[in-house]
Coordinates of C-alpha atoms in Angstrom, one line a residue:
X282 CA 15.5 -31.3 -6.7
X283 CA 17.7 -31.2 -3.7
X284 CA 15.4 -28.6 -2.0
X285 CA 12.5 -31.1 -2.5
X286 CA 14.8 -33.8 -1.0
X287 CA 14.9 -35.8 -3.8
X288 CA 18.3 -37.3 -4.6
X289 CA 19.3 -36.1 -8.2
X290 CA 20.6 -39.3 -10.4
X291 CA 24.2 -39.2 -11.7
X292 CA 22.8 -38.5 -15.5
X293 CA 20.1 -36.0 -14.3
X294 CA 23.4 -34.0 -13.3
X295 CA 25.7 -35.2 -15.8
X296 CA 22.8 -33.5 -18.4
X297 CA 22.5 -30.4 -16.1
X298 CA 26.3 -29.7 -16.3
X299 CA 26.5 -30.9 -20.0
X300 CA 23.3 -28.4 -20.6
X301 CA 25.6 -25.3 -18.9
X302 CA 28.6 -25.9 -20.3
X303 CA 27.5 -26.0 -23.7
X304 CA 25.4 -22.7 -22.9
X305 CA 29.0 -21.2 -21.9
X306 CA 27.7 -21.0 -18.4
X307 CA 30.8 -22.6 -16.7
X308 CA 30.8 -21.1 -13.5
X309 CA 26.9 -22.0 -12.9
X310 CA 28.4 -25.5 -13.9
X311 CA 31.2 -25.6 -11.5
X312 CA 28.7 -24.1 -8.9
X313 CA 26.0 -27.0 -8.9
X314 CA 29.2 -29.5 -9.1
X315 CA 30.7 -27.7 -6.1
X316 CA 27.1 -27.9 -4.3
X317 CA 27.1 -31.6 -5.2
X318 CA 30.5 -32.4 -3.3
X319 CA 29.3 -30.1 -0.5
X320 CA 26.0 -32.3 0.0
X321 CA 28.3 -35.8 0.0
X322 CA 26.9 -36.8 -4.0
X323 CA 29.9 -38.2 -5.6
X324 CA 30.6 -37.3 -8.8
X325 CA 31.2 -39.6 -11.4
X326 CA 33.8 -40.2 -13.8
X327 CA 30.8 -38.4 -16.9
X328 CA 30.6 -35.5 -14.6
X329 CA 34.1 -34.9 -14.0
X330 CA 35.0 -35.0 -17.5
X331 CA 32.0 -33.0 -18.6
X332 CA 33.2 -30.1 -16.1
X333 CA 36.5 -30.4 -17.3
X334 CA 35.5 -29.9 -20.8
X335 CA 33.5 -27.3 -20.3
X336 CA 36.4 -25.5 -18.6
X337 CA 38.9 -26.1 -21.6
X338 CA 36.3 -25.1 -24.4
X339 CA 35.8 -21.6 -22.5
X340 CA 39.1 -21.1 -22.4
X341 CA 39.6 -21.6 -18.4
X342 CA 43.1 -23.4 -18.8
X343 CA 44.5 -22.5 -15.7
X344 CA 40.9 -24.0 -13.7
X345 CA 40.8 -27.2 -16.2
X346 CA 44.6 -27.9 -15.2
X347 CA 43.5 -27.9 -11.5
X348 CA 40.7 -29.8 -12.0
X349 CA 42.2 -32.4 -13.9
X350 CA 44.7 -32.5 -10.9
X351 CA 41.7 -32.8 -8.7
X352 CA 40.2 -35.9 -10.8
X353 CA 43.8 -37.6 -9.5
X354 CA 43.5 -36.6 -6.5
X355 CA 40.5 -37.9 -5.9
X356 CA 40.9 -41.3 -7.1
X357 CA 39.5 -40.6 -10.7
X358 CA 42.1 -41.8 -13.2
X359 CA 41.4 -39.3 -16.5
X360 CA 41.5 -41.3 -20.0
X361 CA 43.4 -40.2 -22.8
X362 CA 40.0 -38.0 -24.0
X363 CA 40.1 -35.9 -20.7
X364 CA 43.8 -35.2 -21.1
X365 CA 43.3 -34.2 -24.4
X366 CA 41.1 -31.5 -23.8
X367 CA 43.3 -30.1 -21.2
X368 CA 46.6 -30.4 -23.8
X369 CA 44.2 -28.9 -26.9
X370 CA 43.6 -25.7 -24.2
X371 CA 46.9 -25.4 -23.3
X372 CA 48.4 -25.6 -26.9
X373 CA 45.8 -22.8 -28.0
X374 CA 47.0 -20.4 -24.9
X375 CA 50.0 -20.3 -26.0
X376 CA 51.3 -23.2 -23.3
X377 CA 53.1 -25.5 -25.4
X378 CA 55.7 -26.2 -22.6
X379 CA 53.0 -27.0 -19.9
X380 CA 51.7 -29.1 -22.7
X381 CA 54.5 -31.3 -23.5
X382 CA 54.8 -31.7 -20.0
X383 CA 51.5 -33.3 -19.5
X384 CA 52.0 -35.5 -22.5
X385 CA 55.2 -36.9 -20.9
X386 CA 53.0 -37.3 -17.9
X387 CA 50.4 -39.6 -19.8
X388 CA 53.0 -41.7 -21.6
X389 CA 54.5 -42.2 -17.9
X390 CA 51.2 -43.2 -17.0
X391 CA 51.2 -46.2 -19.4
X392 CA 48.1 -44.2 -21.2
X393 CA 48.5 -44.5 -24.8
X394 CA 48.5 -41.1 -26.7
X395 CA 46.3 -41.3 -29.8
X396 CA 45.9 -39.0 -33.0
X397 CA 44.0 -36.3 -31.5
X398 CA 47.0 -35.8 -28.4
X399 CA 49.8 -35.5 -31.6
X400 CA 47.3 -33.7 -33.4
X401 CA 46.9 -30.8 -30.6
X402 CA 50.8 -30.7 -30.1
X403 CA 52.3 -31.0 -33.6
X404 CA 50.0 -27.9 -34.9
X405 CA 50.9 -25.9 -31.9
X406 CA 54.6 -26.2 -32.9
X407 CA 54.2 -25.4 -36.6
X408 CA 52.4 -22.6 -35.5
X409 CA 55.3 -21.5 -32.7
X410 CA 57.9 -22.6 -35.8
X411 CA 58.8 -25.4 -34.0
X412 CA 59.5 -27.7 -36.9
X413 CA 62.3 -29.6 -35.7
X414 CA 60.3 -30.9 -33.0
X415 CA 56.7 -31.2 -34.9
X416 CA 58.8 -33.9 -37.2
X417 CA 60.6 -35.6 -34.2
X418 CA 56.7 -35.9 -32.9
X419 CA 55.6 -36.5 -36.3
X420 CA 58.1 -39.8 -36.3
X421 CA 57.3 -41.1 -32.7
X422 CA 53.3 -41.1 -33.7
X423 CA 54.0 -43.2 -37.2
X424 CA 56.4 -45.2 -34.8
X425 CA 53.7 -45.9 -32.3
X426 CA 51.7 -47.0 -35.5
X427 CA 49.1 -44.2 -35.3
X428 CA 48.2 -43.5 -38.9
X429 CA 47.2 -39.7 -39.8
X430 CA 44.1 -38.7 -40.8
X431 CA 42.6 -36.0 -42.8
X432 CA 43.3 -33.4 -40.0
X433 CA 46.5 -34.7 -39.5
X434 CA 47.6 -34.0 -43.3
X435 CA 45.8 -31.0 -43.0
X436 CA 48.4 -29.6 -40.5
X437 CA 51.2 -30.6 -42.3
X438 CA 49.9 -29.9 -45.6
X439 CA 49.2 -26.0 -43.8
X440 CA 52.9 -25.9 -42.3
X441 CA 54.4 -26.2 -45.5
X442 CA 52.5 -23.7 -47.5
X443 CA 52.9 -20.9 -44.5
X444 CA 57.0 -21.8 -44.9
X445 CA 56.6 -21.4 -48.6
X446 CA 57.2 -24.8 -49.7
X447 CA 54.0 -25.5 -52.0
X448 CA 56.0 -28.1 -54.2
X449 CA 56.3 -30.0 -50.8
X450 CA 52.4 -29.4 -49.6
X451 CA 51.5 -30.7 -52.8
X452 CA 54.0 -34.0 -52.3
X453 CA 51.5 -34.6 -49.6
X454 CA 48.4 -33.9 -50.7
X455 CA 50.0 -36.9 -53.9
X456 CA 51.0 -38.9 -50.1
X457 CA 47.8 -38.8 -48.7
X458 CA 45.7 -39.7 -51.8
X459 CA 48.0 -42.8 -51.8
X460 CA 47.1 -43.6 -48.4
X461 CA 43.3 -43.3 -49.5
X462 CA 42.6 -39.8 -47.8
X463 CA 41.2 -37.7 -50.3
X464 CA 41.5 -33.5 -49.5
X465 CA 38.6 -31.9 -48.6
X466 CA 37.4 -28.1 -48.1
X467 CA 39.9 -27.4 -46.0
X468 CA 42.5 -28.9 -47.8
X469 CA 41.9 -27.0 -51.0
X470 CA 41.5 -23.5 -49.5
X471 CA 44.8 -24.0 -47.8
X472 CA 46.4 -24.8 -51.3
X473 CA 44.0 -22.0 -52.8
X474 CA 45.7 -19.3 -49.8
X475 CA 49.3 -20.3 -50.3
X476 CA 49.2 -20.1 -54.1
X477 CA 47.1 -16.8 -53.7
X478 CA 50.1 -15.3 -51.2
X479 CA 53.1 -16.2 -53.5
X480 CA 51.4 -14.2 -56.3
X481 CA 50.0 -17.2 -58.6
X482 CA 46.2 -16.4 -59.2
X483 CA 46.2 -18.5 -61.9
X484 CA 47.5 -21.7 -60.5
X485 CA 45.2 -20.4 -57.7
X486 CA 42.0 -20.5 -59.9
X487 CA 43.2 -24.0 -61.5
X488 CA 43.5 -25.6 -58.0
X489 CA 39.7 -24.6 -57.1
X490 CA 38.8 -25.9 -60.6
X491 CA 40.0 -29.0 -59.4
X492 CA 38.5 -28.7 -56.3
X493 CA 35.0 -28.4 -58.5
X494 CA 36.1 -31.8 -60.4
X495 CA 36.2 -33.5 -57.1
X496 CA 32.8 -32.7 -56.2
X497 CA 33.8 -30.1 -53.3
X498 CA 31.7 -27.0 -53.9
X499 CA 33.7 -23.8 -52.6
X500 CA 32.8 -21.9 -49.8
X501 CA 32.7 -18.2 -48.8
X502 CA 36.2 -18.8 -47.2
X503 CA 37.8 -20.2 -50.9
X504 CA 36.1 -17.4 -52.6
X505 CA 37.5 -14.4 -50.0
X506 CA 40.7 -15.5 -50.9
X507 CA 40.4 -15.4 -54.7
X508 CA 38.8 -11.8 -54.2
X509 CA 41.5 -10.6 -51.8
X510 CA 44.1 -12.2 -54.1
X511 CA 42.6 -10.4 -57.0
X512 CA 42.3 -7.1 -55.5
X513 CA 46.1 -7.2 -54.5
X514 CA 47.1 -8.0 -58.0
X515 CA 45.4 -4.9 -59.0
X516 CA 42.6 -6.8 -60.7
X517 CA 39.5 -5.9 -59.2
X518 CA 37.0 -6.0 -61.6
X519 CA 37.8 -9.7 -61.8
X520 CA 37.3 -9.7 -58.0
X521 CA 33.5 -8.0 -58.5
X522 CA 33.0 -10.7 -60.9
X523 CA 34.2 -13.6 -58.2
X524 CA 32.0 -11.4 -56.0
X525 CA 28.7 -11.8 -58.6
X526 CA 29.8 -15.5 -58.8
X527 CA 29.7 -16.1 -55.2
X528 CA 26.1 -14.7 -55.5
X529 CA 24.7 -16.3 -58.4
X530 CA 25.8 -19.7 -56.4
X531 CA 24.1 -18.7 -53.6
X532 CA 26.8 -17.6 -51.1
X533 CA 26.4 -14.2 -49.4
X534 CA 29.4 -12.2 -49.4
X535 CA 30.6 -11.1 -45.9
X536 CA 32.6 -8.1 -44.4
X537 CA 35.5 -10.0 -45.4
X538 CA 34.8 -10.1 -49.3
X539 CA 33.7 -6.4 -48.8
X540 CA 36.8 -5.2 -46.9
X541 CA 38.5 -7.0 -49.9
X542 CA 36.6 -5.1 -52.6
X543 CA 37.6 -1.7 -50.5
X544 CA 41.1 -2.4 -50.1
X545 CA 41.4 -2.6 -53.9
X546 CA 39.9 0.0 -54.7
X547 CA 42.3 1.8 -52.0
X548 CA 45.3 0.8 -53.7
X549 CA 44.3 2.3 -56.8
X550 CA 43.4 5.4 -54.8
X551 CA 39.7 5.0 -56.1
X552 CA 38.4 6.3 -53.2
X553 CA 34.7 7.2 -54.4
X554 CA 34.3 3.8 -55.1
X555 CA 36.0 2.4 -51.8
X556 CA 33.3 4.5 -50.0
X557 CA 30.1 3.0 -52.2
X558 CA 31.2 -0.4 -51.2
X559 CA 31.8 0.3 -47.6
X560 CA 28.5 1.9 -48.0
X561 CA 27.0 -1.3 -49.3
X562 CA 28.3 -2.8 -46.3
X563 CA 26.0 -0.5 -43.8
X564 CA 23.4 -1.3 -46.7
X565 CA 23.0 -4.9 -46.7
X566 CA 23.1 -4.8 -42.8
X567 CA 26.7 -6.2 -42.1
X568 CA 28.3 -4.1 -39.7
X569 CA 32.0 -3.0 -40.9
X570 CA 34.7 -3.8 -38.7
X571 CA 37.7 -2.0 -37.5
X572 CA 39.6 -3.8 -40.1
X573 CA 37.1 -2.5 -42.9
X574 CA 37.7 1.0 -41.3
X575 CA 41.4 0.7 -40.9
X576 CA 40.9 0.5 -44.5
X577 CA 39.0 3.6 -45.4
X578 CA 41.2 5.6 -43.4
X579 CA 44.6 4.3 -44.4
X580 CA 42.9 4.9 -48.3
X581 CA 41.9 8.4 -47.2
X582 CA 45.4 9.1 -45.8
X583 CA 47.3 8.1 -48.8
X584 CA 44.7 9.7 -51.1
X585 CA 45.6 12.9 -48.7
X586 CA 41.8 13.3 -48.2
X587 CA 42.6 13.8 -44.6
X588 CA 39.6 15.4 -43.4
X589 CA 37.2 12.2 -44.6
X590 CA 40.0 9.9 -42.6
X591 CA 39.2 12.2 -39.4
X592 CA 35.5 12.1 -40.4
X593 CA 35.4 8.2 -40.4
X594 CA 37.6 8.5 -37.1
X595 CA 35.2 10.2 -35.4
X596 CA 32.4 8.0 -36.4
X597 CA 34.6 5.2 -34.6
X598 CA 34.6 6.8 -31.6
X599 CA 31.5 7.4 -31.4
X600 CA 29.2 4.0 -32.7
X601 CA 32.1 1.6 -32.2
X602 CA 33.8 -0.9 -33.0
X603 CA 36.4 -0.5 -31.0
X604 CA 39.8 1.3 -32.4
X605 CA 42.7 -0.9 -32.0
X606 CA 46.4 -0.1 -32.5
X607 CA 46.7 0.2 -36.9
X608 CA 43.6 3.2 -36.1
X609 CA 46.0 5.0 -33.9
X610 CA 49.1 4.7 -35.7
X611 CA 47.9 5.6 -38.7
X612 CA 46.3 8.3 -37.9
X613 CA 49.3 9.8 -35.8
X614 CA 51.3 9.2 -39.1
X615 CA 48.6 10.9 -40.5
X616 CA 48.4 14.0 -38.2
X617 CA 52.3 14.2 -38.3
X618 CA 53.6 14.6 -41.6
X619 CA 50.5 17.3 -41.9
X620 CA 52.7 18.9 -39.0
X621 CA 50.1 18.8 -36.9
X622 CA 52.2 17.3 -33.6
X623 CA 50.0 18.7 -31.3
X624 CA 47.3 17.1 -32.0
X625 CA 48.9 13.7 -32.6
X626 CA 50.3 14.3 -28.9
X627 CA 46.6 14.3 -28.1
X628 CA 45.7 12.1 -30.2
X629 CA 48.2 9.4 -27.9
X630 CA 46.6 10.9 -24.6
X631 CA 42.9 9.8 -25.8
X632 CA 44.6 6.6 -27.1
X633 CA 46.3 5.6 -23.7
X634 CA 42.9 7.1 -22.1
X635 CA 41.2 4.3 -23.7
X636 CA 43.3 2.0 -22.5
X637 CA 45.3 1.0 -25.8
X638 CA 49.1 0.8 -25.0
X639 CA 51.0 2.7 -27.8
X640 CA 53.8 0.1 -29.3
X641 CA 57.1 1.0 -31.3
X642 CA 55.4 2.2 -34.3
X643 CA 53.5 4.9 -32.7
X644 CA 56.5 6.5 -30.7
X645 CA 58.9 6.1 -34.1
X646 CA 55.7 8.1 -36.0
X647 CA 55.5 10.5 -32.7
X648 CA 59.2 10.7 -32.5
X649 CA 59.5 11.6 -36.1
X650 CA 57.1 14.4 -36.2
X651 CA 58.5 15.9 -33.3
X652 CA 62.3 16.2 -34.1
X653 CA 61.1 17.3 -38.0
X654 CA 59.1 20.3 -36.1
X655 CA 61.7 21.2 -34.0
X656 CA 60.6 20.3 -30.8
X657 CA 63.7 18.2 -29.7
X658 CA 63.1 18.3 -25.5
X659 CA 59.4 17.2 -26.8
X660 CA 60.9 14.3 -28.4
X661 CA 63.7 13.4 -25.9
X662 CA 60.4 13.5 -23.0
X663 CA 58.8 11.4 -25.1
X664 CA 62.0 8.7 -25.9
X665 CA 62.4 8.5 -22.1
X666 CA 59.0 7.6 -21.4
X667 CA 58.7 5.2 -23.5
X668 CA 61.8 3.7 -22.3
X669 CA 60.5 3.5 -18.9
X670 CA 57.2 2.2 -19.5
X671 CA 59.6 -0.8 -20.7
X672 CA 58.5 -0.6 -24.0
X673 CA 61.2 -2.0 -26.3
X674 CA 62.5 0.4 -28.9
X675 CA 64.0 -0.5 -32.2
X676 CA 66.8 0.9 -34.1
X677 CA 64.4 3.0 -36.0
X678 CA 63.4 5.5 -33.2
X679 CA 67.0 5.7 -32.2
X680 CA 67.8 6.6 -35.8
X681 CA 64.7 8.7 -35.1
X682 CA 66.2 10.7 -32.5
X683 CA 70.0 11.0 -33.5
X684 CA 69.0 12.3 -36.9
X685 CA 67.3 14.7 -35.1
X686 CA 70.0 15.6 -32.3
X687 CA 72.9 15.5 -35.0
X688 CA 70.9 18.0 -37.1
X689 CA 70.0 20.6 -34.3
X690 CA 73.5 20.8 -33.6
X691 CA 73.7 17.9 -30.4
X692 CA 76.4 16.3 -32.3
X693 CA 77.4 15.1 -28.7
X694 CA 74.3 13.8 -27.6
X695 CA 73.8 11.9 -30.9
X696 CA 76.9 10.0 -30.6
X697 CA 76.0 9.2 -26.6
X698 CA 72.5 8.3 -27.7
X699 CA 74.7 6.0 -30.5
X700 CA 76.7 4.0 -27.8
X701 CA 73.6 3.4 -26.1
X702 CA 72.3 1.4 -29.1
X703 CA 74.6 -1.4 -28.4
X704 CA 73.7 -1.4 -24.7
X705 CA 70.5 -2.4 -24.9
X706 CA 71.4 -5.5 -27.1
X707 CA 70.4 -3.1 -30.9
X708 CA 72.1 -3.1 -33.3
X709 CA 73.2 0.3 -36.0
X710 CA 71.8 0.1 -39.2
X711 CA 73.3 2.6 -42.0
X712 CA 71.1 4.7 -41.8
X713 CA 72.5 4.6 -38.0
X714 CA 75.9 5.8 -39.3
X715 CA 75.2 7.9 -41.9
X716 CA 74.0 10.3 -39.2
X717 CA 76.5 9.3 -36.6

């Protein structure tokens, strides 16, 4: 348009920006708005926000922060929807500080904060296990009259059954029925989870029976958490038959009912049959991930079928998906207690190689194997590099290493290596002095 010389209207751009964003193509977005400026076409109040939306939704905090700055800059007073986007962004980074901060900054404006703003903030906190300060926040929105909603009650009703308090999720579930809010999906597979996690199926099976009753059909999500549940109880031919049920009502399983199905079969060391479902996966063309894997190996490993947990390895690291720290670690356990240390030594080249940082597990697993095969100055090397690389070590690999000073006869060393433990801010357990 602007090549043809024709002046682009303020919704022919707004459209354009809305049409990029939404394709994920934010920095074509920020591109035509930057061209816009250039060429003396002021952008409206639509077009900022759009921009700035598209920003926070792609996960560009730090550029949505600066833009929002540049709105004010630039004469172009945000409303409460803008800066709620930018605080929703910052909360899911991580950046509940930087958040709080800008919600100060609004109430200072005399811009009234609304459901969504103490929404954003208060589920960020239950989350960081803030919940001192999510019911302080909790107070000043029923203060400012702001009544919750369902999403509201959702968040609470979640934050209570993640600190084990069920009896007080289901208090207000009875509170927001009262208030004329009725639970929905969401609702009921949170209630469904926490049951499921504090080891009652049963009351677990009764809530989505209730569910049913209400008119509220289960989805695939209520009935992963009835198979999982089931397959951790040990009860996994009642999972296949939540699995048949989920078919006969027209829900496809996923990898996540599959990876279910495997994992109970792996606790029972049925292996055979962990590896026909994983097959079934490949089968009915849903790729298994590296949790599914993770899986297969760990099963394999405690099955001491170690040669099929290599085989899968391999497989990995060749057709993807990507290995991620459990693969590693679990394998290097794996290769260790076989007394195979040289090859979990390589094994933690090709992992670093690949750019995966090792973490405290793998040098406690690496540290182990190496004093229990005699290869102390192997060991200490290893302690010391890890130290340096900053990595913070627990009492375990200090235990690690003083078991196996003390027992090679560096009675001396040990004890140094025991002072040190209070140093760096650990401290002894008794397994600790037991060696000391």
């Amino acid at each position: 348009m602007l090549k043809l010389g024709v002046e682009p209207h303020v919704v022919t751009l707004s459209t354009l920006i809305n049409g990029l964003c939404k394709q994920g193509k934010i920095s074509h977005a920020t591109s035509l708005f930057d061209e816009m400026v250039d060429k003396g076409y002021q952008p409206n109040l639509i077009v900022y926000s759009t921009i700035l939306n598209g920003l926070s939704k792609t996960g560009n905090t730090d550029r949505a922060v600066r833009f929002l700055r540049m709105m004010e800059d630039r004469g172009f007073e945000p409303n409460i929807v803008a800066y709620n986007t930018v605080i929703d962004s910052l909360c899911k980074k991580g950046s509940l500080n930087e958040a709080l901060h800008l919600f100060s900054q609004v109430k200072v404006k005399g811009i009234r904060p609304d459901i969504v703003t103490y929404s954003c903030l208060i589920h960020a906190m239950y989350d960081l296990g803030q919940q001192e300060e999510a019911t302080r926040l909790l107070n000043e929105m029923v203060d400012n009259n702001i009544s919750l909603n369902i999403f509201m009650y959702n968040i609470l009703i979640d934050a209570h059954c993640k600190d084990g308090k069920i009896f007080e999720a289901l208090d207000t579930v009875d509170t927001m029925k009262k208030q004329g809010i009725e639970p929905n999906l969401v609702t009921y597979n949170i209630l469904v989870d926490a049951h499921c996690k504090e080891g009652m199926v049963s009351e677990a099976k009764d809530v989505v029976g209730t569910m049913i009753k209400q008119g509220i059909e289960p989805d695939v999500v209520t009935y992963n958490i009835l198979v999982d549940a089931h397959c951790r109880e040990g009860m996994v031919s009642e999972a296949e038959d939540i699995v048949d049920a989920m078919i006969k009502h027209n829900i496809e399983p996923n990898v996540v009912t599959y990876s279910a199905l495997i994992n109970g079969h792996c606790l029972q060391n049925k292996m055979d049959k962990a590896r026909k479902v994983f097959q079934l996966i490949i089968k009915k063309g849903c790729a298994p991930d590296i949790f599914s894997y993770n899986i297969m190996i760990n099963g394999y490993y405690k099955a001491k079928r170690i040669d099929e947990a290599m085989e899968l390895f391999h497989e990995i690291s060749q057709k993807g998906p990507n290995l991620d720290i459990v693969t590693y670690n679990t394998l290097i356990e794996c290769i260790c207690k076989l007394g195979r240390v040289s090859s979990a030594c390589e094994l933690l080249r090709k992992m670093i190689a690949f750019g995966q940082v090792p973490n405290v597990v793998t040098c406690s697993f690496l540290l182990n194997g190496l004093c229990k095969s005699d290869k102390l100055e192997e060991a200490l090397e290893l302690f010391q590099a890890m130290r340096n690389s900053k990595l913070e070590l627990d009492t375990v690999c200090y235990n690690i290493l003083i078991d196996g000073l003390c027992k090679s006869g560096y009675i001396e060393d040990g004890k140094e290596l025991f002072h040190k433990l209070s140093v760096n801010g650990l401290k002894p357990s008794v397994y600790t002095f037991y060696n000391d």
